[in-house]
Short mmCIF file of C-alpha atoms and ligand atoms in Angstrom, two decimals:
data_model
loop_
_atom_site.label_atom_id
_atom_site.label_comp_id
_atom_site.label_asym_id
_atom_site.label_seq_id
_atom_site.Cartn_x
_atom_site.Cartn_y
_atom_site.Cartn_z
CA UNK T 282 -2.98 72.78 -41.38
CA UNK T 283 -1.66 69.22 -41.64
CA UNK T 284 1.79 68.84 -40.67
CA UNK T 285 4.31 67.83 -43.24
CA UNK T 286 7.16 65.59 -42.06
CA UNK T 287 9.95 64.00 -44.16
CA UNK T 288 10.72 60.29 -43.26
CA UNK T 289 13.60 59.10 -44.59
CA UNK T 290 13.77 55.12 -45.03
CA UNK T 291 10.04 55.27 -45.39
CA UNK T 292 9.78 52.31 -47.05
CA UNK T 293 11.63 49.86 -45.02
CA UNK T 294 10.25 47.66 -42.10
CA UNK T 295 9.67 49.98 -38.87
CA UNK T 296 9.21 53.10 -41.65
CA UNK T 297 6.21 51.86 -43.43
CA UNK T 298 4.17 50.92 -40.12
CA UNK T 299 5.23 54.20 -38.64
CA UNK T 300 4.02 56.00 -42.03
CA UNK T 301 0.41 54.40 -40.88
CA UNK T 302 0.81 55.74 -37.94
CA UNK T 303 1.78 58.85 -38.83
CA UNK T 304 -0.74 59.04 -41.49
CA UNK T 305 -3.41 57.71 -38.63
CA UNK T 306 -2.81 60.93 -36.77
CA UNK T 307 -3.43 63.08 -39.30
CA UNK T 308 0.40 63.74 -40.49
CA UNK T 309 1.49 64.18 -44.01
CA UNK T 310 4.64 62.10 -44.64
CA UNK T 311 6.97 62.35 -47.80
CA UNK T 312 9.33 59.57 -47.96
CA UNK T 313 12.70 60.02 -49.00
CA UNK T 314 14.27 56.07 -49.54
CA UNK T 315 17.14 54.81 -52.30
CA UNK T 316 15.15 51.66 -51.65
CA UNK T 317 18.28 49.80 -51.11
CA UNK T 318 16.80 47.65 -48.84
CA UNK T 319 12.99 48.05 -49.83
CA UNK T 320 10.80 48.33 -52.42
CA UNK T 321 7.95 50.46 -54.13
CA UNK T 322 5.59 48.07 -53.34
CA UNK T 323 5.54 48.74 -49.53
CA UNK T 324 4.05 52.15 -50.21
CA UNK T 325 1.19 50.83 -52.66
CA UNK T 326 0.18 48.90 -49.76
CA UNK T 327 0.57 51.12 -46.87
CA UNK T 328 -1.92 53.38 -49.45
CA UNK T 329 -4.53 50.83 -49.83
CA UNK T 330 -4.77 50.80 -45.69
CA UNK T 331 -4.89 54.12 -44.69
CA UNK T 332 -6.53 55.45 -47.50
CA UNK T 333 -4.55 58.21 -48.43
CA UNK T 334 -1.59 58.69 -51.25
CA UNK T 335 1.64 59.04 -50.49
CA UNK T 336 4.35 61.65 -51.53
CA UNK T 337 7.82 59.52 -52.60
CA UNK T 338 10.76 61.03 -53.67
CA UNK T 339 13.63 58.04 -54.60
CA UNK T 340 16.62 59.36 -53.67
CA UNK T 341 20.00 59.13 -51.27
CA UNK T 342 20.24 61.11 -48.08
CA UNK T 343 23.75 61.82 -48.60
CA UNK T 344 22.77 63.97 -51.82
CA UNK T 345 22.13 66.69 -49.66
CA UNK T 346 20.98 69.04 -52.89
CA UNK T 347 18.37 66.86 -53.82
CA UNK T 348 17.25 67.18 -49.79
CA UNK T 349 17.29 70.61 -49.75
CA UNK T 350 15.09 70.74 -52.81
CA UNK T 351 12.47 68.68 -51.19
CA UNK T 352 12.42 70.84 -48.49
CA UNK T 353 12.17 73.98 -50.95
CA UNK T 354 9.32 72.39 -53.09
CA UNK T 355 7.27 72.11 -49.85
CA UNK T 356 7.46 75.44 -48.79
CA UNK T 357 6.65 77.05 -51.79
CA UNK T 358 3.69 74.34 -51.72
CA UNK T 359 2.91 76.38 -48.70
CA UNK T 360 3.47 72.40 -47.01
CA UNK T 361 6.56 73.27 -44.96
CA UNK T 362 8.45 70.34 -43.22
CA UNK T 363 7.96 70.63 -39.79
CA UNK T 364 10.07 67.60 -38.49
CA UNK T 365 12.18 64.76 -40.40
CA UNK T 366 11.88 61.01 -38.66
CA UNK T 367 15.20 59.42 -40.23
CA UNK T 368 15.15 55.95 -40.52
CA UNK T 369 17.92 55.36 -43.39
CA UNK T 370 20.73 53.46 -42.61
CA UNK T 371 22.15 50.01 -43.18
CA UNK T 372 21.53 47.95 -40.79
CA UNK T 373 23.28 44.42 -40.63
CA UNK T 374 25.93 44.05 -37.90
CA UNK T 375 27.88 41.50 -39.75
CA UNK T 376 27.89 43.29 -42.82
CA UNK T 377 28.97 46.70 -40.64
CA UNK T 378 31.87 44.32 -39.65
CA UNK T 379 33.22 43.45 -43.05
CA UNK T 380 32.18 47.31 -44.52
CA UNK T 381 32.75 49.80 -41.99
CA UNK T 382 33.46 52.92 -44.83
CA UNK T 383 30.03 51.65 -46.40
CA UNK T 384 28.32 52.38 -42.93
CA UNK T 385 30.24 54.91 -41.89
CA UNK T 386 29.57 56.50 -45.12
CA UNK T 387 26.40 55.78 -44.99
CA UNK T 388 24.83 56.32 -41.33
CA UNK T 389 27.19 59.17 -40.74
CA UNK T 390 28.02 60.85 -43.51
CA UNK T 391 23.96 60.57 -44.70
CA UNK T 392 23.02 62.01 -41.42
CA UNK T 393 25.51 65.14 -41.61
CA UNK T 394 24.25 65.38 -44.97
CA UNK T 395 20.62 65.29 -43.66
CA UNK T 396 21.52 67.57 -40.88
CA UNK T 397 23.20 70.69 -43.35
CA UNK T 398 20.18 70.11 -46.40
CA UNK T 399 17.92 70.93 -42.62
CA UNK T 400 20.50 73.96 -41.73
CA UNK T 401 19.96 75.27 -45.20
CA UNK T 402 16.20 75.06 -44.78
CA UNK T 403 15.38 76.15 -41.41
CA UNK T 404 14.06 72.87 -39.90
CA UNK T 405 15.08 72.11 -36.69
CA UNK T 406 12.91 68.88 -35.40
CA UNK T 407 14.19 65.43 -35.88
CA UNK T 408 13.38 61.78 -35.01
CA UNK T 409 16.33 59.66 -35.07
CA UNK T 410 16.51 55.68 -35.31
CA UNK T 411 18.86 54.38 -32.75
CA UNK T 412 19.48 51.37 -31.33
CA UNK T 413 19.91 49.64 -27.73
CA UNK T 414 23.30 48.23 -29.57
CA UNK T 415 24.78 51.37 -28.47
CA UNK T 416 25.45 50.29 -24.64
CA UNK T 417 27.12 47.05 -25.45
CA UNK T 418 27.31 44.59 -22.49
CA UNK T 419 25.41 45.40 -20.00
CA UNK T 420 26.86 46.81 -16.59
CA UNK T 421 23.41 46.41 -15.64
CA UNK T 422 20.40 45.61 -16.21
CA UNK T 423 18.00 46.91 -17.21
CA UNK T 424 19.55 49.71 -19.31
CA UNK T 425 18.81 52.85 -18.54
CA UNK T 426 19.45 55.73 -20.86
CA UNK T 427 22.50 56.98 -18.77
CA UNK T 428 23.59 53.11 -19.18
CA UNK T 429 27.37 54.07 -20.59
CA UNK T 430 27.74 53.42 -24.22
CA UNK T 431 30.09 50.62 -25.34
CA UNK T 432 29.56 49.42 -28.86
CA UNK T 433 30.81 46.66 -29.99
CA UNK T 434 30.90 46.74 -33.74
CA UNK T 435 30.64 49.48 -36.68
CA UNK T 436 27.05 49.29 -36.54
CA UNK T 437 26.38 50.34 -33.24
CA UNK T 438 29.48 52.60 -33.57
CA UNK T 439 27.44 54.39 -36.25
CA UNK T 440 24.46 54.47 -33.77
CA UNK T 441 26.80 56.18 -31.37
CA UNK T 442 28.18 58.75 -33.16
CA UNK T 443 25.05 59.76 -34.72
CA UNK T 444 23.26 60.56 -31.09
CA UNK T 445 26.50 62.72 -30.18
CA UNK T 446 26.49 64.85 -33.39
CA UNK T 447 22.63 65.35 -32.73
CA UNK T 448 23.70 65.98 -29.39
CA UNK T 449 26.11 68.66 -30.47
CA UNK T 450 23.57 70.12 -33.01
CA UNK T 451 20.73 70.73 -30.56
CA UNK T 452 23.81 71.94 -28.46
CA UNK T 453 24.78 74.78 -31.00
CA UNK T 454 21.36 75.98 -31.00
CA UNK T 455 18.21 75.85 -28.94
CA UNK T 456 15.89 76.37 -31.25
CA UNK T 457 16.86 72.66 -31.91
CA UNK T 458 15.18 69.46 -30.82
CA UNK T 459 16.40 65.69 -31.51
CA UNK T 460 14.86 62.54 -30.11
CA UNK T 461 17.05 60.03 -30.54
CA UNK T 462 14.81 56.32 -29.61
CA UNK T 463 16.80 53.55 -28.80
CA UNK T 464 14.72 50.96 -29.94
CA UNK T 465 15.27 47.17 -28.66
CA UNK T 466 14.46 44.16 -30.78
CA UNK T 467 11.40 45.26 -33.10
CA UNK T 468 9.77 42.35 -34.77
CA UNK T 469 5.74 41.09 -35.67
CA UNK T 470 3.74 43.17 -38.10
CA UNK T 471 0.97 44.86 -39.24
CA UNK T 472 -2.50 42.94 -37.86
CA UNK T 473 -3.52 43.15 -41.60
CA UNK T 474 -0.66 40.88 -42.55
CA UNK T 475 -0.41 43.43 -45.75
CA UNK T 476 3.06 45.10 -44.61
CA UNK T 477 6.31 43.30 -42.72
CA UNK T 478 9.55 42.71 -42.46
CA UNK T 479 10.97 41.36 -45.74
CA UNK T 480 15.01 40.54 -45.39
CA UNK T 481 16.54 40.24 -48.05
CA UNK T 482 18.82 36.65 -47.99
CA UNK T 483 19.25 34.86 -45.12
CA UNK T 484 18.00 36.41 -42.05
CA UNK T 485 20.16 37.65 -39.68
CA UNK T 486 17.83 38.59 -36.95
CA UNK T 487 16.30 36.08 -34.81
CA UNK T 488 12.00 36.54 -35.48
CA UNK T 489 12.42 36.61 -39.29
CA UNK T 490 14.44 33.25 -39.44
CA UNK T 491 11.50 31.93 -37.02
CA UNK T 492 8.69 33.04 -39.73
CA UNK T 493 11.06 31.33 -42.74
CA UNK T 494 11.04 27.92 -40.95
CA UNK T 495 7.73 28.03 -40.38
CA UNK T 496 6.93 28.83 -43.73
CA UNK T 497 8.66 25.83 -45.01
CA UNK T 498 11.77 28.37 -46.63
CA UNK T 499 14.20 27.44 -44.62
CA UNK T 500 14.75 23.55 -42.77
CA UNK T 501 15.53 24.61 -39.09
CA UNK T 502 16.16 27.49 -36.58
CA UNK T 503 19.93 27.65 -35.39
CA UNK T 504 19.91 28.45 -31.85
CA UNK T 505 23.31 30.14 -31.15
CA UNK T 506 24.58 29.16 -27.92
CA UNK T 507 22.63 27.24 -24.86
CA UNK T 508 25.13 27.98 -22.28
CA UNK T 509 24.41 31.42 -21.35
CA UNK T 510 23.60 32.54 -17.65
CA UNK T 511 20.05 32.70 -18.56
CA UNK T 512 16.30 31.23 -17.44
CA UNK T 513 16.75 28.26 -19.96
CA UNK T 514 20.87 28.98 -21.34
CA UNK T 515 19.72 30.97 -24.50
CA UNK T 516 19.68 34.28 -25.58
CA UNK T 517 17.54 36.65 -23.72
CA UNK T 518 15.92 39.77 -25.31
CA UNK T 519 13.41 42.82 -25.43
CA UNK T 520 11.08 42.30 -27.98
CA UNK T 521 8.67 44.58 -28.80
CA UNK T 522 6.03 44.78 -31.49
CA UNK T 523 6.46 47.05 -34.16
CA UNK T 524 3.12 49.00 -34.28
CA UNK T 525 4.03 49.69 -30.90
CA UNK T 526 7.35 50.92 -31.97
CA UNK T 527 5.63 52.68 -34.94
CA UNK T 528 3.53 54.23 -32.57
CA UNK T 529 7.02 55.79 -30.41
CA UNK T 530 7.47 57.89 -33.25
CA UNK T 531 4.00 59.57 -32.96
CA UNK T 532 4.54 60.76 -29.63
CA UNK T 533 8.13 61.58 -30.70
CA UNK T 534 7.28 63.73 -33.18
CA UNK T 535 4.10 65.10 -30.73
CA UNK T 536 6.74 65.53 -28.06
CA UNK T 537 8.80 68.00 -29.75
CA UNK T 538 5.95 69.79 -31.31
CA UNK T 539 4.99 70.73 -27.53
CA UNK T 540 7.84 72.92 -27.37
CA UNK T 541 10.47 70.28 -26.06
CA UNK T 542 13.88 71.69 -27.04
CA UNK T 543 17.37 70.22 -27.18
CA UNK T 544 18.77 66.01 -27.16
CA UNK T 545 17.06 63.47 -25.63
CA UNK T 546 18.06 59.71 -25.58
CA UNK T 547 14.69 57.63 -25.18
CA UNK T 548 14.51 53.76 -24.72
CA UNK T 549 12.03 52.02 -26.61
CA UNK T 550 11.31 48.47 -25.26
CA UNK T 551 8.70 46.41 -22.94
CA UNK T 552 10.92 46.12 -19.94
CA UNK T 553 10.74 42.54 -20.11
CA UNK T 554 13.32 39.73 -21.50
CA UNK T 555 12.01 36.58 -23.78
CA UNK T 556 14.83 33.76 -24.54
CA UNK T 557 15.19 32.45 -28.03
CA UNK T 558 13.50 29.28 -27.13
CA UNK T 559 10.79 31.14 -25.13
CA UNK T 560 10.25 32.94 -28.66
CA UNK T 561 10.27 29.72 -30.64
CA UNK T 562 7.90 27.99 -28.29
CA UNK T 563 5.30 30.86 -28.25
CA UNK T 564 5.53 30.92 -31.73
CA UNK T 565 4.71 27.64 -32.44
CA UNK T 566 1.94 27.44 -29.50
CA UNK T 567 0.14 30.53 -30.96
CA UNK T 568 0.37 29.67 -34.45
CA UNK T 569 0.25 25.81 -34.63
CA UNK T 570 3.52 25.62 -36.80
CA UNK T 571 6.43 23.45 -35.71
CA UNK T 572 10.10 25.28 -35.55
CA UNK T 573 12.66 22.38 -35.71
CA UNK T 574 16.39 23.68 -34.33
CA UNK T 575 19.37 22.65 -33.89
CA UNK T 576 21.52 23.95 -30.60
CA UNK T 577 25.02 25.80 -32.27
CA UNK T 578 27.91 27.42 -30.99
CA UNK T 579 27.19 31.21 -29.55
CA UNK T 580 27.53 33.81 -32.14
CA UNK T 581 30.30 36.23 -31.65
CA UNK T 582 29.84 39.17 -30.22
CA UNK T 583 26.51 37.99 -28.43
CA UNK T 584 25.50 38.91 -25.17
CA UNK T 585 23.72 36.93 -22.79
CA UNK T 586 21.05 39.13 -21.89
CA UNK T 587 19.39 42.72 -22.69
CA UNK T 588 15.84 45.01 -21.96
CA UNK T 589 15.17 48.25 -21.71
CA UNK T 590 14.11 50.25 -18.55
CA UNK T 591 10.94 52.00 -20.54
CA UNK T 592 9.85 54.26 -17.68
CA UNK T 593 11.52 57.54 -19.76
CA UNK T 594 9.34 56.59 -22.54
CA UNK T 595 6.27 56.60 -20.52
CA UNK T 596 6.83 59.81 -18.22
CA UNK T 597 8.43 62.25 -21.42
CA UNK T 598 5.91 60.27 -24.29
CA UNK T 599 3.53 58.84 -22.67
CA UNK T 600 4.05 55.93 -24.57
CA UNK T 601 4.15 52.01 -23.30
CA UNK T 602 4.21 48.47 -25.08
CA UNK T 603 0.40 47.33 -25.14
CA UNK T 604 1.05 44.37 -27.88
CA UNK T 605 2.42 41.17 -25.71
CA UNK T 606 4.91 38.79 -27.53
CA UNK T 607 1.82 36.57 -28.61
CA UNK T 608 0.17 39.14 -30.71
CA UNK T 609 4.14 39.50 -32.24
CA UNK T 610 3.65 36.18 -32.82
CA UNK T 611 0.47 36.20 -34.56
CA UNK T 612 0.92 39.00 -36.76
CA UNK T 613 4.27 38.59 -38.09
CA UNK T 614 3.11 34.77 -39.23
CA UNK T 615 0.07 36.31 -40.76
CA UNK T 616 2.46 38.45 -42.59
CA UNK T 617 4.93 35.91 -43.37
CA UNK T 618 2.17 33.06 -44.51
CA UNK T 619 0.23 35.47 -46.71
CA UNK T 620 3.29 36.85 -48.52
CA UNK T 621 6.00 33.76 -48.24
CA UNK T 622 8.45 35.55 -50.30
CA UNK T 623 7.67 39.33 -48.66
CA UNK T 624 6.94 42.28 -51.68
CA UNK T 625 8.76 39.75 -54.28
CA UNK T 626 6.22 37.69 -55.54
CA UNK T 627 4.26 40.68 -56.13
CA UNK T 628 6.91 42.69 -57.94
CA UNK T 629 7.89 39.99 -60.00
CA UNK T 630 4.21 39.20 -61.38
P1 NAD W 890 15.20 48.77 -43.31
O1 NAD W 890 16.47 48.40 -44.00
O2 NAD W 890 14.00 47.95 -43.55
O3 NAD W 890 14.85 50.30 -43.61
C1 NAD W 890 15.82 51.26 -43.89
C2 NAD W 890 15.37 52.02 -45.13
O4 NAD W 890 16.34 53.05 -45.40
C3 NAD W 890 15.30 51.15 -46.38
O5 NAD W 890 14.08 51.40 -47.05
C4 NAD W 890 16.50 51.60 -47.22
O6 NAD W 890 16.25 51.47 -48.60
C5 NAD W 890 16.64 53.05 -46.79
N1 NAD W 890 18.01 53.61 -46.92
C6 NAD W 890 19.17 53.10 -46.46
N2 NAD W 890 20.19 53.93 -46.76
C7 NAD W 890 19.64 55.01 -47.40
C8 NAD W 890 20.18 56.19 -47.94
N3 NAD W 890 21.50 56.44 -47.91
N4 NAD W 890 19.34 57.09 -48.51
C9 NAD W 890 18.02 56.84 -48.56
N5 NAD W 890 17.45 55.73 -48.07
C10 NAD W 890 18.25 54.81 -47.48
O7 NAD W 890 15.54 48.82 -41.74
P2 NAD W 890 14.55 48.94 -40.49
O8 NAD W 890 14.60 47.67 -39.75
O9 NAD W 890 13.25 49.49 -40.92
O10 NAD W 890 15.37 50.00 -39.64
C11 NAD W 890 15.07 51.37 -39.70
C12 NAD W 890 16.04 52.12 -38.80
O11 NAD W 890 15.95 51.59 -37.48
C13 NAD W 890 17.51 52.00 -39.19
O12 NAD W 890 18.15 53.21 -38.94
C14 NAD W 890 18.03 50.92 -38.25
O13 NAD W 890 19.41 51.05 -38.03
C15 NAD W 890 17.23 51.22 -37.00
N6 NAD W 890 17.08 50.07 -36.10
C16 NAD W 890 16.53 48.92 -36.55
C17 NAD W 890 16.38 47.84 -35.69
C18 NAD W 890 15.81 46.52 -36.16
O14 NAD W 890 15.96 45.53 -35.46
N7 NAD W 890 15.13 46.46 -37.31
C19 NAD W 890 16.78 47.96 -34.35
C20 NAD W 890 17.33 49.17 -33.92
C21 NAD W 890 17.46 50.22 -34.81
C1 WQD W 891 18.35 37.77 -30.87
C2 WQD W 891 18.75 36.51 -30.12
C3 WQD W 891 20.82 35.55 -30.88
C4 WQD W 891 19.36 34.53 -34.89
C5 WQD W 891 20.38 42.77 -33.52
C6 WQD W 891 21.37 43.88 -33.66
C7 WQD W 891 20.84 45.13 -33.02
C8 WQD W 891 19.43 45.47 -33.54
C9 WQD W 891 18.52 44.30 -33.50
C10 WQD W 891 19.54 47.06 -35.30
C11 WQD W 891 20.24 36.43 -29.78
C12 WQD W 891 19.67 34.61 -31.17
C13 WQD W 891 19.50 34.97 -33.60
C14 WQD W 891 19.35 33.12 -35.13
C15 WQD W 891 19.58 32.75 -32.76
N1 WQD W 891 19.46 45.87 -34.91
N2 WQD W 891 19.59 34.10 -32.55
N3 WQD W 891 19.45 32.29 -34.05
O1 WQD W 891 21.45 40.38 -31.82
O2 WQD W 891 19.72 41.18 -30.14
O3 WQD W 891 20.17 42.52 -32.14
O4 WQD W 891 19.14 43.17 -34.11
O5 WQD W 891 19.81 48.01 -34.63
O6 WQD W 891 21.75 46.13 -33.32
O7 WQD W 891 22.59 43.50 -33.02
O8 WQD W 891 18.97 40.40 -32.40
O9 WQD W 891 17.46 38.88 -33.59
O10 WQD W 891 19.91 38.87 -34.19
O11 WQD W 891 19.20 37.93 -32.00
O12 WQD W 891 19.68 31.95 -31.83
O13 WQD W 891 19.27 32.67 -36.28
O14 WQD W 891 18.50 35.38 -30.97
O15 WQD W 891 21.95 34.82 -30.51
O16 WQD W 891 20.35 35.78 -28.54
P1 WQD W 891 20.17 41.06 -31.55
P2 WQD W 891 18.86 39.02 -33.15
#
């Protein structure tokens, strides 16, 4: 029987190319999404590549009622969820800064939500979406999972809390399994330039701003700070492709299928650090597109440097980063020239 899995957030960035993915190996996802941060359109087009159609249900995780009648309409479909892979949350440091109920509210409280509608229902698998913000400045590098956590704004407070209810829930029962991946710095896209990352506004992540000077949307790159104890004085970080990251979630899900029981923290990164203008430079080598910038003061709340020790990942999942920054390179400007202004254009037409 396929295996039905509820993915909440299915339609944003890392979601839709782990619905591929998922759908790849034979999974049957429903996506649950508000699309506060996403559109219908993603899921048209993650249809037309794999083929298949796609179960959506628009709704808010923290309306735990309307969960827990997902969950019942499956069953009695004789299409039980087997595992959820829970992507929603907001996601923009800044904006965690100036709105901490509105995350709170929103990572937390729709993840306790998430958890009782599962209670109700008998489910006891899930995939959580954490982040390597969780461990703050690093006492070390490079993190390892028992790396202690020290967040440094809502955000990654959210993060936080999240793993140690899931810890506490597998805790209370061990009939319960929770994966919680602490992903580093996802970016690139799908090779068929069809699905990507589409922020909305000004990018606040590093890769997408890249993409929109390139594109011609936006004049320059500001490089935040060139006086950091690094190779070159900028920014260092672990970025990893997103199939690849898509492709975590796989064995994830395949991990606690096998019978794996109770919390585990996994780290989701290359193992290797790229600076900023590393990134830029690759970028434009690989693609052929200039990326003017400007050198500004360091953001706050920066650090210098950050990546992941990814040996958990490869001796519990089996799972590795094959796609090198290049190929990030390549495919996020295939997705960013084809569709300059992301799922808009389309959805306007
Ligand atoms: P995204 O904003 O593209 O996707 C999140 C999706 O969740 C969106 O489709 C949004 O509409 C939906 N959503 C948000 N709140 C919801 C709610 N209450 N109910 C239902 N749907 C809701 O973000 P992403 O980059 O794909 O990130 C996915 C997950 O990975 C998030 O949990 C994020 O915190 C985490 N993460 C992302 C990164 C990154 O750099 N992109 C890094 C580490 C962790
Ligand atoms: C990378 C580097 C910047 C933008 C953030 C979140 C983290 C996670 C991933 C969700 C840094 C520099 C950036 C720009 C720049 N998200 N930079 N100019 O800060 O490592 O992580 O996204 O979980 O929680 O904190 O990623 O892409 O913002 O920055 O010079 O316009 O690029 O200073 O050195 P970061 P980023």
């Amino acid at each position: 029987m396929t295996k039905s899995l509820l993915v909440t957030g299915g339609a944003g960035y890392i979601g839709s190319h782990t619905l591929l993915e998922l759908l790849k190996a034979g999974y049957k996802p429903v996506v649950f999404d508000n699309f506060s941060n996403s559109c219908a359109e993603v899921l048209s087009r993650v249809e037309e590549l794999s083929g298949c159609a796609i179960d959506v249900i628009e709704g808010d995780i923290r309306d735990k009622s309307a969960l827990v009648r997902l969950f019942e309409a499956r069953r009695l479909a004789n299409e039980p969820v087997e595992a959820v892979v829970h992507f929603a949350a907001l996601k923009a440091v800044g904006e965690s800064v100036e709105k901490p109920t509105e995350y709170y509210d929103n990572n937390v409280g729709g993840t306790l939500s998430l958890l009782k509608a599962m209670d109700t229902c008998g489910i006891r698998k899930l995939v959580f979406s954490s982040s390597a913000t969780v461990y703050g400045e690093p006492l070390r590098l490079p993190y390892t999972e028992d790396h202690p956590f020290a967040p440094t704004n809502p955000y990654g407070h959210t993060k936080a809390m999240v793993e140690q209810i899931l810890k506490d829930w597998c805790h209370a029962s061990d009939e319960r399994s929770a994966v919680a991946l602490r992903y580093f710095n996802p970016i690139g896209a799908h090779p068929s330039g069809r699905i990507g990352e589409a922020p909305q506004g000004r990018p606040n992540n590093l890769f997408p701003f890249i993409t929109q000077v390139a594109v011609g949307k936006r004049d320059k790159l500001s490089v935040f700070g060139d006086d950091y104890e690094t190779v070159d004085g900028t920014g260092v970080r672990d970025y990893l492709h997103v199939v690849d990251l898509a492709i975590g979630h796989v064995l994830a899900v395949a991990y606690m299928a096998s019978g794996n029981r109770g919390f585990q923290g996994i780290n989701l990164g290359t193992g290797r650090g790229t600076s900023v203008l590393e990134l830029a430079r690759t970028f434009e080598r690989v693609t052929g597109r200039p990326v003017p910038y400007e050198i500004l003061p360091r953001r706050p709340g920066d650090i210098a440097q950050a990546w992941a020790d990814p040996t958990v990942a490869a001796a519990l999942l089996g799972w590795r980063a094959n796609r090198d920054i290049e190929e990030m390179c390549i495919d996020g400007w295939r997705w960013q020239s084809q569709n300059p202004d992301g799922y808009q254009s389309v959805v306007k037409k």
